[in-house]
Amino acid sequence: MTDPMVGKGSADAQPTAPDDIGMRGGVQSAVEAAVSPVSAIVWRHGALELLDQRVLPHASTRLRYSECGEVADAIREMVVRGAPAIGVAAAYAVVLAARRRFADDPATWRDHIDADLDRLAASRPTAVNLAWALDRMQETMDAVAAGADPEPALLEAARAMHAEDIAANRRMGELGAALIESRCEVLTHCNAGALATAGYGTALGVVRAAHAAGRIAHVYAGETRPWLQGARLTAYEMVEAGIPVTLIADSAASWAMRQGRVRWVIVGADRVAANGDVANKIGTYSLAVSARHHGVRFMVVAPTSTIDRHAASGDDIPIESRRSDELLSHAGRRVAPDGAGAWNPVFDVTPAALVDALVTEHGVVEAPDRDRIAALLARAKS
Ligand code: MRU
C-alpha cells in the first residue's frame, strides 16, 4: 500500500535522511546532495518516496511505495512524471519487484519478474527513458549469480542512474547556458525541471545555469493545458529558485514572440528519434513553428537516454493519448456540454528541421539531423 507520509505545506521540504541500507559513498552522496523541496524521487529506508506532483503547488506530499505494481500505477496516474524521472522511478521499482519475487521464491524469481517489467513498461508509452531504464536494470539482473539476492546490485544500479541523471542535467545546464549570448527572456513549456528528472532539470537546468550566469533575466512559462505542468510545476520551481517567472496561456506564446519578448524557446523531450525529430509535451510543435516564423531560437535539452536510436523518425514514436475527461472537465468540474467529445494527445513531434540546438550531456548538436545524432551517440559510447 502507498503510505501518505507527509501532510500539506512545506513540512517535508527538508533534506532527506541518509538511507538505512545499500551503498555509501560517491553515488549516494551525489543523490543526497540533490534532495530538495523539488526532488521528485527519494529512496529512503528501503522504499521509494515520490513527491505527488498531482497536488503541487498546494500541497507537498510524499507517497511511499514498497511494491512495484503500485509504482507502475503512480507513473500512469502522474504522481511522478517527466521522462527522466519516470525512468529513475521505474529503476527503483525494479528493485522492489526483485525483492518481492526473491522473497517469494529465491529459485524462480527471474521467471516471474518479467510480468513486473511489462507492467512498468506499459505505464506510459512516449518517454523512452522508461524502456532505457528497464533495459539497464535487466542487464544488471542478468549478471546476478544464480541463487544470489538481486537487491543490492539492483539498488546500486538504480542509484547510479539517479546520480548520473543529476550530473547529466548539470552538464547540460552549462552547455545550454553557453548558447545564450546575452541577457534575454526565454519561454519554456510543460515542466522539464527538477520535478521531471532526478534533480536540477533539463530545460530548467539550462534556465537555472543561465540565470545564475546573468544571461536570463526572466522566464515565460506556458501553462500547459490540461495538466498545467507549466502553471503548477514550472512556476513553483522558478519561484522556489528565485528566478522571475511569468505565466502565459499556451495560446499567448506566438503573440509574446511577435512582441519581441522571447529570444529562446527552451524545452525538454520525451523521446528524440535518430533523425533528430523531438517528441515532447503537446504544444511544443506549435511553439517550434512559431519560433521559426518569428526568428526566435529553439533549444531542446535532453540526456542521451532520451535518444531512441531504434526510432528512425518521429513517425516511429508512440504518442500517448489520455482520457477525454482531462479536457472536458477542469478542476473536477465539467466545462464542456454533455455530448461533446475530446481528442487528447498529450505529446507531439517537432521535426528536427525546426530545432536549432539539441543539448545533451555529451555535447550540443546544432541543427540536428541523422548524421549529427549518430556522431553524438558514437562520441557518447567512446
Ligand atoms: O506528461 P508529462 O508531464 O510527463 O510530460 C513531460 C514533458 O513533456 C517534459 O517536457 C519531458 O518529459 C521532458 S522532462 C525533463
PDB file of N, CA and C in Angstrom, residues 47-137:
ATOM      1  N   ALA A  47      12.553   2.021   0.792  1.00  0.00           N
ATOM      2  CA  ALA A  47      11.356   2.167  -0.048  1.00  0.00           C
ATOM      3  C   ALA A  47      11.487   3.421  -0.909  1.00  0.00           C
ATOM      4  N   LEU A  48      10.607   3.502  -1.895  1.00  0.00           N
ATOM      5  CA  LEU A  48      10.637   4.635  -2.827  1.00  0.00           C
ATOM      6  C   LEU A  48       9.632   5.691  -2.388  1.00  0.00           C
ATOM      7  N   GLU A  49      10.090   6.918  -2.302  1.00  0.00           N
ATOM      8  CA  GLU A  49       9.177   8.026  -1.995  1.00  0.00           C
ATOM      9  C   GLU A  49       9.065   8.925  -3.221  1.00  0.00           C
ATOM     10  N   LEU A  50       7.831   9.199  -3.608  1.00  0.00           N
ATOM     11  CA  LEU A  50       7.576  10.078  -4.751  1.00  0.00           C
ATOM     12  C   LEU A  50       6.823  11.306  -4.275  1.00  0.00           C
ATOM     13  N   LEU A  51       7.289  12.451  -4.697  1.00  0.00           N
ATOM     14  CA  LEU A  51       6.574  13.691  -4.415  1.00  0.00           C
ATOM     15  C   LEU A  51       5.336  13.697  -5.313  1.00  0.00           C
ATOM     16  N   ASP A  52       4.162  13.823  -4.730  1.00  0.00           N
ATOM     17  CA  ASP A  52       2.927  13.710  -5.509  1.00  0.00           C
ATOM     18  C   ASP A  52       2.710  14.989  -6.332  1.00  0.00           C
ATOM     19  N   GLN A  53       3.031  14.899  -7.635  1.00  0.00           N
ATOM     20  CA  GLN A  53       3.011  16.099  -8.477  1.00  0.00           C
ATOM     21  C   GLN A  53       1.606  16.490  -8.901  1.00  0.00           C
ATOM     22  N   ARG A  54       0.630  15.644  -8.573  1.00  0.00           N
ATOM     23  CA  ARG A  54      -0.753  15.987  -8.918  1.00  0.00           C
ATOM     24  C   ARG A  54      -1.286  17.078  -8.016  1.00  0.00           C
ATOM     25  N   VAL A  55      -0.693  17.228  -6.845  1.00  0.00           N
ATOM     26  CA  VAL A  55      -1.263  18.177  -5.886  1.00  0.00           C
ATOM     27  C   VAL A  55      -0.383  19.407  -5.671  1.00  0.00           C
ATOM     28  N   LEU A  56       0.791  19.435  -6.299  1.00  0.00           N
ATOM     29  CA  LEU A  56       1.622  20.636  -6.219  1.00  0.00           C
ATOM     30  C   LEU A  56       0.945  21.761  -6.991  1.00  0.00           C
ATOM     31  N   PRO A  57       1.097  23.019  -6.626  1.00  0.00           N
ATOM     32  CA  PRO A  57       1.935  23.528  -5.540  1.00  0.00           C
ATOM     33  C   PRO A  57       1.176  23.680  -4.218  1.00  0.00           C
ATOM     34  N   HIS A  58      -0.075  23.215  -4.187  1.00  0.00           N
ATOM     35  CA  HIS A  58      -0.884  23.486  -2.987  1.00  0.00           C
ATOM     36  C   HIS A  58      -0.498  22.602  -1.819  1.00  0.00           C
ATOM     37  N   ALA A  59      -0.009  21.417  -2.125  1.00  0.00           N
ATOM     38  CA  ALA A  59       0.396  20.502  -1.058  1.00  0.00           C
ATOM     39  C   ALA A  59       1.694  19.829  -1.461  1.00  0.00           C
ATOM     40  N   SER A  60       2.539  19.609  -0.473  1.00  0.00           N
ATOM     41  CA  SER A  60       3.795  18.903  -0.711  1.00  0.00           C
ATOM     42  C   SER A  60       3.694  17.564   0.011  1.00  0.00           C
ATOM     43  N   THR A  61       3.324  16.548  -0.735  1.00  0.00           N
ATOM     44  CA  THR A  61       3.022  15.247  -0.142  1.00  0.00           C
ATOM     45  C   THR A  61       3.914  14.182  -0.749  1.00  0.00           C
ATOM     46  N   ARG A  62       4.591  13.449   0.099  1.00  0.00           N
ATOM     47  CA  ARG A  62       5.397  12.339  -0.421  1.00  0.00           C
ATOM     48  C   ARG A  62       4.655  11.031  -0.176  1.00  0.00           C
ATOM     49  N   LEU A  63       4.532  10.235  -1.215  1.00  0.00           N
ATOM     50  CA  LEU A  63       3.890   8.926  -1.099  1.00  0.00           C
ATOM     51  C   LEU A  63       4.980   7.866  -1.093  1.00  0.00           C
ATOM     52  N   ARG A  64       4.781   6.857  -0.268  1.00  0.00           N
ATOM     53  CA  ARG A  64       5.814   5.843  -0.065  1.00  0.00           C
ATOM     54  C   ARG A  64       5.377   4.527  -0.720  1.00  0.00           C
ATOM     55  N   TYR A  65       6.290   3.927  -1.474  1.00  0.00           N
ATOM     56  CA  TYR A  65       5.950   2.721  -2.235  1.00  0.00           C
ATOM     57  C   TYR A  65       6.918   1.589  -1.897  1.00  0.00           C
ATOM     58  N   SER A  66       6.344   0.413  -1.628  1.00  0.00           N
ATOM     59  CA  SER A  66       7.215  -0.744  -1.449  1.00  0.00           C
ATOM     60  C   SER A  66       6.822  -1.901  -2.366  1.00  0.00           C
ATOM     61  N   GLU A  67       5.916  -1.625  -3.311  1.00  0.00           N
ATOM     62  CA  GLU A  67       5.523  -2.651  -4.286  1.00  0.00           C
ATOM     63  C   GLU A  67       5.680  -2.081  -5.701  1.00  0.00           C
ATOM     64  N   CYS A  68       6.227  -2.892  -6.581  1.00  0.00           N
ATOM     65  CA  CYS A  68       6.479  -2.448  -7.956  1.00  0.00           C
ATOM     66  C   CYS A  68       5.194  -2.032  -8.678  1.00  0.00           C
ATOM     67  N   GLY A  69       4.138  -2.830  -8.528  1.00  0.00           N
ATOM     68  CA  GLY A  69       2.897  -2.547  -9.256  1.00  0.00           C
ATOM     69  C   GLY A  69       2.320  -1.190  -8.884  1.00  0.00           C
ATOM     70  N   GLU A  70       2.509  -0.819  -7.640  1.00  0.00           N
ATOM     71  CA  GLU A  70       1.992   0.486  -7.207  1.00  0.00           C
ATOM     72  C   GLU A  70       2.787   1.629  -7.832  1.00  0.00           C
ATOM     73  N   VAL A  71       4.079   1.391  -8.064  1.00  0.00           N
ATOM     74  CA  VAL A  71       4.875   2.430  -8.737  1.00  0.00           C
ATOM     75  C   VAL A  71       4.410   2.550 -10.194  1.00  0.00           C
ATOM     76  N   ALA A  72       4.123   1.412 -10.836  1.00  0.00           N
ATOM     77  CA  ALA A  72       3.617   1.469 -12.216  1.00  0.00           C
ATOM     78  C   ALA A  72       2.333   2.295 -12.268  1.00  0.00           C
ATOM     79  N   ASP A  73       1.450   2.083 -11.305  1.00  0.00           N
ATOM     80  CA  ASP A  73       0.209   2.871 -11.256  1.00  0.00           C
ATOM     81  C   ASP A  73       0.519   4.348 -11.032  1.00  0.00           C
ATOM     82  N   ALA A  74       1.499   4.620 -10.169  1.00  0.00           N
ATOM     83  CA  ALA A  74       1.853   6.013  -9.867  1.00  0.00           C
ATOM     84  C   ALA A  74       2.389   6.719 -11.110  1.00  0.00           C
ATOM     85  N   ILE A  75       3.138   5.975 -11.931  1.00  0.00           N
ATOM     86  CA  ILE A  75       3.650   6.578 -13.171  1.00  0.00           C
ATOM     87  C   ILE A  75       2.475   6.869 -14.111  1.00  0.00           C
ATOM     88  N   ARG A  76       1.569   5.894 -14.259  1.00  0.00           N
ATOM     89  CA  ARG A  76       0.426   6.089 -15.160  1.00  0.00           C
ATOM     90  C   ARG A  76      -0.456   7.242 -14.692  1.00  0.00           C
ATOM     91  N   GLU A  77      -0.624   7.355 -13.383  1.00  0.00           N
ATOM     92  CA  GLU A  77      -1.511   8.393 -12.835  1.00  0.00           C
ATOM     93  C   GLU A  77      -0.802   9.724 -12.627  1.00  0.00           C
ATOM     94  N   MET A  78       0.483   9.780 -12.973  1.00  0.00           N
ATOM     95  CA  MET A  78       1.256  11.020 -12.966  1.00  0.00           C
ATOM     96  C   MET A  78       1.546  11.574 -11.574  1.00  0.00           C
ATOM     97  N   VAL A  79       1.661  10.672 -10.609  1.00  0.00           N
ATOM     98  CA  VAL A  79       2.260  11.078  -9.324  1.00  0.00           C
ATOM     99  C   VAL A  79       3.676  11.553  -9.622  1.00  0.00           C
ATOM    100  N   VAL A  80       4.376  10.770 -10.436  1.00  0.00           N
ATOM    101  CA  VAL A  80       5.695  11.147 -10.946  1.00  0.00           C
ATOM    102  C   VAL A  80       5.564  11.229 -12.449  1.00  0.00           C
ATOM    103  N   ARG A  81       6.184  12.273 -13.045  1.00  0.00           N
ATOM    104  CA  ARG A  81       6.066  12.433 -14.494  1.00  0.00           C
ATOM    105  C   ARG A  81       7.318  13.166 -14.965  1.00  0.00           C
ATOM    106  N   GLY A  82       7.446  13.283 -16.295  1.00  0.00           N
ATOM    107  CA  GLY A  82       8.682  13.811 -16.851  1.00  0.00           C
ATOM    108  C   GLY A  82       9.576  12.630 -17.208  1.00  0.00           C
ATOM    109  N   ALA A  83      10.103  12.649 -18.437  1.00  0.00           N
ATOM    110  CA  ALA A  83      10.756  11.444 -18.966  1.00  0.00           C
ATOM    111  C   ALA A  83      11.886  10.895 -18.080  1.00  0.00           C
ATOM    112  N   PRO A  84      12.881  11.696 -17.701  1.00  0.00           N
ATOM    113  CA  PRO A  84      13.966  11.107 -16.891  1.00  0.00           C
ATOM    114  C   PRO A  84      13.480  10.650 -15.518  1.00  0.00           C
ATOM    115  N   ALA A  85      12.542  11.378 -14.928  1.00  0.00           N
ATOM    116  CA  ALA A  85      12.034  10.980 -13.602  1.00  0.00           C
ATOM    117  C   ALA A  85      11.294   9.651 -13.692  1.00  0.00           C
ATOM    118  N   ILE A  86      10.550   9.457 -14.765  1.00  0.00           N
ATOM    119  CA  ILE A  86       9.840   8.187 -14.952  1.00  0.00           C
ATOM    120  C   ILE A  86      10.861   7.041 -15.033  1.00  0.00           C
ATOM    121  N   GLY A  87      11.960   7.268 -15.764  1.00  0.00           N
ATOM    122  CA  GLY A  87      12.988   6.239 -15.897  1.00  0.00           C
ATOM    123  C   GLY A  87      13.608   5.873 -14.553  1.00  0.00           C
ATOM    124  N   VAL A  88      13.952   6.870 -13.769  1.00  0.00           N
ATOM    125  CA  VAL A  88      14.610   6.598 -12.478  1.00  0.00           C
ATOM    126  C   VAL A  88      13.614   5.935 -11.514  1.00  0.00           C
ATOM    127  N   ALA A  89      12.378   6.398 -11.509  1.00  0.00           N
ATOM    128  CA  ALA A  89      11.366   5.781 -10.640  1.00  0.00           C
ATOM    129  C   ALA A  89      11.175   4.310 -11.019  1.00  0.00           C
ATOM    130  N   ALA A  90      11.164   4.035 -12.323  1.00  0.00           N
ATOM    131  CA  ALA A  90      10.996   2.642 -12.774  1.00  0.00           C
ATOM    132  C   ALA A  90      12.182   1.791 -12.350  1.00  0.00           C
ATOM    133  N   ALA A  91      13.366   2.369 -12.376  1.00  0.00           N
ATOM    134  CA  ALA A  91      14.558   1.604 -11.947  1.00  0.00           C
ATOM    135  C   ALA A  91      14.415   1.191 -10.477  1.00  0.00           C
ATOM    136  N   TYR A  92      13.984   2.104  -9.634  1.00  0.00           N
ATOM    137  CA  TYR A  92      13.782   1.752  -8.222  1.00  0.00           C
ATOM    138  C   TYR A  92      12.636   0.732  -8.084  1.00  0.00           C
ATOM    139  N   ALA A  93      11.639   0.841  -8.956  1.00  0.00           N
ATOM    140  CA  ALA A  93      10.522  -0.117  -8.891  1.00  0.00           C
ATOM    141  C   ALA A  93      11.004  -1.534  -9.181  1.00  0.00           C
ATOM    142  N   VAL A  94      12.009  -1.653 -10.052  1.00  0.00           N
ATOM    143  CA  VAL A  94      12.559  -2.989 -10.334  1.00  0.00           C
ATOM    144  C   VAL A  94      13.220  -3.560  -9.073  1.00  0.00           C
ATOM    145  N   VAL A  95      13.843  -2.689  -8.284  1.00  0.00           N
ATOM    146  CA  VAL A  95      14.424  -3.147  -7.012  1.00  0.00           C
ATOM    147  C   VAL A  95      13.312  -3.745  -6.137  1.00  0.00           C
ATOM    148  N   LEU A  96      12.182  -3.043  -6.079  1.00  0.00           N
ATOM    149  CA  LEU A  96      11.064  -3.522  -5.250  1.00  0.00           C
ATOM    150  C   LEU A  96      10.514  -4.846  -5.795  1.00  0.00           C
ATOM    151  N   ALA A  97      10.434  -4.923  -7.122  1.00  0.00           N
ATOM    152  CA  ALA A  97       9.912  -6.153  -7.738  1.00  0.00           C
ATOM    153  C   ALA A  97      10.820  -7.335  -7.417  1.00  0.00           C
ATOM    154  N   ALA A  98      12.119  -7.118  -7.547  1.00  0.00           N
ATOM    155  CA  ALA A  98      13.068  -8.212  -7.301  1.00  0.00           C
ATOM    156  C   ALA A  98      13.024  -8.641  -5.840  1.00  0.00           C
ATOM    157  N   ARG A  99      12.901  -7.658  -4.965  1.00  0.00           N
ATOM    158  CA  ARG A  99      12.812  -8.008  -3.531  1.00  0.00           C
ATOM    159  C   ARG A  99      11.623  -8.935  -3.278  1.00  0.00           C
ATOM    160  N   ARG A 100      10.472  -8.553  -3.831  1.00  0.00           N
ATOM    161  CA  ARG A 100       9.248  -9.338  -3.618  1.00  0.00           C
ATOM    162  C   ARG A 100       9.376 -10.731  -4.249  1.00  0.00           C
ATOM    163  N   ARG A 101       9.846 -10.786  -5.494  1.00  0.00           N
ATOM    164  CA  ARG A 101       9.922 -12.076  -6.194  1.00  0.00           C
ATOM    165  C   ARG A 101      10.948 -12.990  -5.535  1.00  0.00           C
ATOM    166  N   PHE A 102      12.057 -12.415  -5.087  1.00  0.00           N
ATOM    167  CA  PHE A 102      13.097 -13.231  -4.458  1.00  0.00           C
ATOM    168  C   PHE A 102      12.595 -13.759  -3.112  1.00  0.00           C
ATOM    169  N   ALA A 103      11.845 -12.903  -2.387  1.00  0.00           N
ATOM    170  CA  ALA A 103      11.297 -13.349  -1.097  1.00  0.00           C
ATOM    171  C   ALA A 103      10.285 -14.475  -1.325  1.00  0.00           C
ATOM    172  N   ASP A 104       9.520 -14.372  -2.419  1.00  0.00           N
ATOM    173  CA  ASP A 104       8.521 -15.414  -2.704  1.00  0.00           C
ATOM    174  C   ASP A 104       9.203 -16.749  -3.004  1.00  0.00           C
ATOM    175  N   ASP A 105      10.257 -16.701  -3.815  1.00  0.00           N
ATOM    176  CA  ASP A 105      10.959 -17.945  -4.154  1.00  0.00           C
ATOM    177  C   ASP A 105      12.330 -17.619  -4.761  1.00  0.00           C
ATOM    178  N   PRO A 106      13.390 -17.796  -3.972  1.00  0.00           N
ATOM    179  CA  PRO A 106      14.744 -17.458  -4.452  1.00  0.00           C
ATOM    180  C   PRO A 106      15.156 -18.260  -5.683  1.00  0.00           C
ATOM    181  N   ALA A 107      14.506 -19.398  -5.901  1.00  0.00           N
ATOM    182  CA  ALA A 107      14.922 -20.236  -7.038  1.00  0.00           C
ATOM    183  C   ALA A 107      14.293 -19.772  -8.351  1.00  0.00           C
ATOM    184  N   THR A 108      13.104 -19.164  -8.283  1.00  0.00           N
ATOM    185  CA  THR A 108      12.378 -18.887  -9.546  1.00  0.00           C
ATOM    186  C   THR A 108      12.057 -17.405  -9.752  1.00  0.00           C
ATOM    187  N   TRP A 109      12.700 -16.517  -8.963  1.00  0.00           N
ATOM    188  CA  TRP A 109      12.304 -15.106  -9.055  1.00  0.00           C
ATOM    189  C   TRP A 109      12.425 -14.545 -10.461  1.00  0.00           C
ATOM    190  N   ARG A 110      13.431 -15.002 -11.211  1.00  0.00           N
ATOM    191  CA  ARG A 110      13.632 -14.466 -12.569  1.00  0.00           C
ATOM    192  C   ARG A 110      12.459 -14.819 -13.492  1.00  0.00           C
ATOM    193  N   ASP A 111      11.813 -15.957 -13.239  1.00  0.00           N
ATOM    194  CA  ASP A 111      10.707 -16.382 -14.115  1.00  0.00           C
ATOM    195  C   ASP A 111       9.492 -15.473 -13.955  1.00  0.00           C
ATOM    196  N   HIS A 112       9.412 -14.828 -12.818  1.00  0.00           N
ATOM    197  CA  HIS A 112       8.192 -14.063 -12.531  1.00  0.00           C
ATOM    198  C   HIS A 112       8.351 -12.555 -12.712  1.00  0.00           C
ATOM    199  N   ILE A 113       9.600 -12.087 -12.760  1.00  0.00           N
ATOM    200  CA  ILE A 113       9.789 -10.637 -12.735  1.00  0.00           C
ATOM    201  C   ILE A 113       9.467  -9.987 -14.090  1.00  0.00           C
ATOM    202  N   ASP A 114       9.438 -10.766 -15.150  1.00  0.00           N
ATOM    203  CA  ASP A 114       9.100 -10.190 -16.456  1.00  0.00           C
ATOM    204  C   ASP A 114       7.730  -9.514 -16.432  1.00  0.00           C
ATOM    205  N   ALA A 115       6.796 -10.113 -15.693  1.00  0.00           N
ATOM    206  CA  ALA A 115       5.448  -9.527 -15.621  1.00  0.00           C
ATOM    207  C   ALA A 115       5.517  -8.138 -14.981  1.00  0.00           C
ATOM    208  N   ASP A 116       6.394  -7.975 -13.996  1.00  0.00           N
ATOM    209  CA  ASP A 116       6.542  -6.656 -13.353  1.00  0.00           C
ATOM    210  C   ASP A 116       7.141  -5.651 -14.338  1.00  0.00           C
ATOM    211  N   LEU A 117       8.142  -6.100 -15.063  1.00  0.00           N
ATOM    212  CA  LEU A 117       8.784  -5.201 -16.035  1.00  0.00           C
ATOM    213  C   LEU A 117       7.793  -4.796 -17.132  1.00  0.00           C
ATOM    214  N   ASP A 118       6.975  -5.767 -17.571  1.00  0.00           N
ATOM    215  CA  ASP A 118       5.988  -5.453 -18.610  1.00  0.00           C
ATOM    216  C   ASP A 118       4.986  -4.421 -18.107  1.00  0.00           C
ATOM    217  N   ARG A 119       4.581  -4.584 -16.861  1.00  0.00           N
ATOM    218  CA  ARG A 119       3.596  -3.639 -16.309  1.00  0.00           C
ATOM    219  C   ARG A 119       4.199  -2.230 -16.223  1.00  0.00           C
ATOM    220  N   LEU A 120       5.466  -2.163 -15.808  1.00  0.00           N
ATOM    221  CA  LEU A 120       6.131  -0.852 -15.761  1.00  0.00           C
ATOM    222  C   LEU A 120       6.240  -0.266 -17.164  1.00  0.00           C
ATOM    223  N   ALA A 121       6.660  -1.104 -18.119  1.00  0.00           N
ATOM    224  CA  ALA A 121       6.888  -0.605 -19.482  1.00  0.00           C
ATOM    225  C   ALA A 121       5.609  -0.057 -20.099  1.00  0.00           C
ATOM    226  N   ALA A 122       4.468  -0.621 -19.693  1.00  0.00           N
ATOM    227  CA  ALA A 122       3.192  -0.200 -20.289  1.00  0.00           C
ATOM    228  C   ALA A 122       2.606   1.030 -19.595  1.00  0.00           C
ATOM    229  N   SER A 123       3.255   1.511 -18.540  1.00  0.00           N
ATOM    230  CA  SER A 123       2.600   2.551 -17.740  1.00  0.00           C
ATOM    231  C   SER A 123       2.471   3.870 -18.495  1.00  0.00           C
ATOM    232  N   ARG A 124       3.509   4.263 -19.252  1.00  0.00           N
ATOM    233  CA  ARG A 124       3.389   5.434 -20.135  1.00  0.00           C
ATOM    234  C   ARG A 124       4.222   5.143 -21.378  1.00  0.00           C
ATOM    235  N   PRO A 125       3.677   5.413 -22.558  1.00  0.00           N
ATOM    236  CA  PRO A 125       4.344   4.915 -23.768  1.00  0.00           C
ATOM    237  C   PRO A 125       5.366   5.844 -24.426  1.00  0.00           C
ATOM    238  N   THR A 126       5.304   7.149 -24.200  1.00  0.00           N
ATOM    239  CA  THR A 126       6.103   8.037 -25.060  1.00  0.00           C
ATOM    240  C   THR A 126       7.532   8.228 -24.559  1.00  0.00           C
ATOM    241  N   ALA A 127       7.704   8.412 -23.262  1.00  0.00           N
ATOM    242  CA  ALA A 127       9.054   8.669 -22.730  1.00  0.00           C
ATOM    243  C   ALA A 127       9.921   7.418 -22.862  1.00  0.00           C
ATOM    244  N   VAL A 128      10.956   7.495 -23.684  1.00  0.00           N
ATOM    245  CA  VAL A 128      11.785   6.309 -23.929  1.00  0.00           C
ATOM    246  C   VAL A 128      12.693   6.010 -22.744  1.00  0.00           C
ATOM    247  N   ASN A 129      12.869   6.967 -21.865  1.00  0.00           N
ATOM    248  CA  ASN A 129      13.718   6.759 -20.681  1.00  0.00           C
ATOM    249  C   ASN A 129      13.226   5.580 -19.848  1.00  0.00           C
ATOM    250  N   LEU A 130      11.940   5.308 -19.923  1.00  0.00           N
ATOM    251  CA  LEU A 130      11.371   4.188 -19.177  1.00  0.00           C
ATOM    252  C   LEU A 130      11.945   2.870 -19.703  1.00  0.00           C
ATOM    253  N   ALA A 131      11.858   2.662 -21.008  1.00  0.00           N
ATOM    254  CA  ALA A 131      12.405   1.425 -21.605  1.00  0.00           C
ATOM    255  C   ALA A 131      13.915   1.367 -21.411  1.00  0.00           C
ATOM    256  N   TRP A 132      14.553   2.519 -21.540  1.00  0.00           N
ATOM    257  CA  TRP A 132      16.025   2.581 -21.371  1.00  0.00           C
ATOM    258  C   TRP A 132      16.408   2.130 -19.960  1.00  0.00           C
ATOM    259  N   ALA A 133      15.682   2.613 -18.967  1.00  0.00           N
ATOM    260  CA  ALA A 133      15.995   2.253 -17.578  1.00  0.00           C
ATOM    261  C   ALA A 133      15.729   0.767 -17.342  1.00  0.00           C
ATOM    262  N   LEU A 134      14.643   0.256 -17.906  1.00  0.00           N
ATOM    263  CA  LEU A 134      14.333  -1.167 -17.715  1.00  0.00           C
ATOM    264  C   LEU A 134      15.393  -2.053 -18.377  1.00  0.00           C
ATOM    265  N   ASP A 135      15.879  -1.618 -19.536  1.00  0.00           N
ATOM    266  CA  ASP A 135      16.947  -2.390 -20.199  1.00  0.00           C
ATOM    267  C   ASP A 135      18.192  -2.442 -19.325  1.00  0.00           C
ATOM    268  N   ARG A 136      18.531  -1.305 -18.752  1.00  0.00           N
ATOM    269  CA  ARG A 136      19.730  -1.287 -17.890  1.00  0.00           C
ATOM    270  C   ARG A 136      19.538  -2.163 -16.659  1.00  0.00           C
ATOM    271  N   MET A 137      18.358  -2.137 -16.103  1.00  0.00           N
ATOM    272  CA  MET A 137      18.114  -2.985 -14.927  1.00  0.00           C
ATOM    273  C   MET A 137      18.132  -4.461 -15.321  1.00  0.00           C
TER     274      MET A 137
END
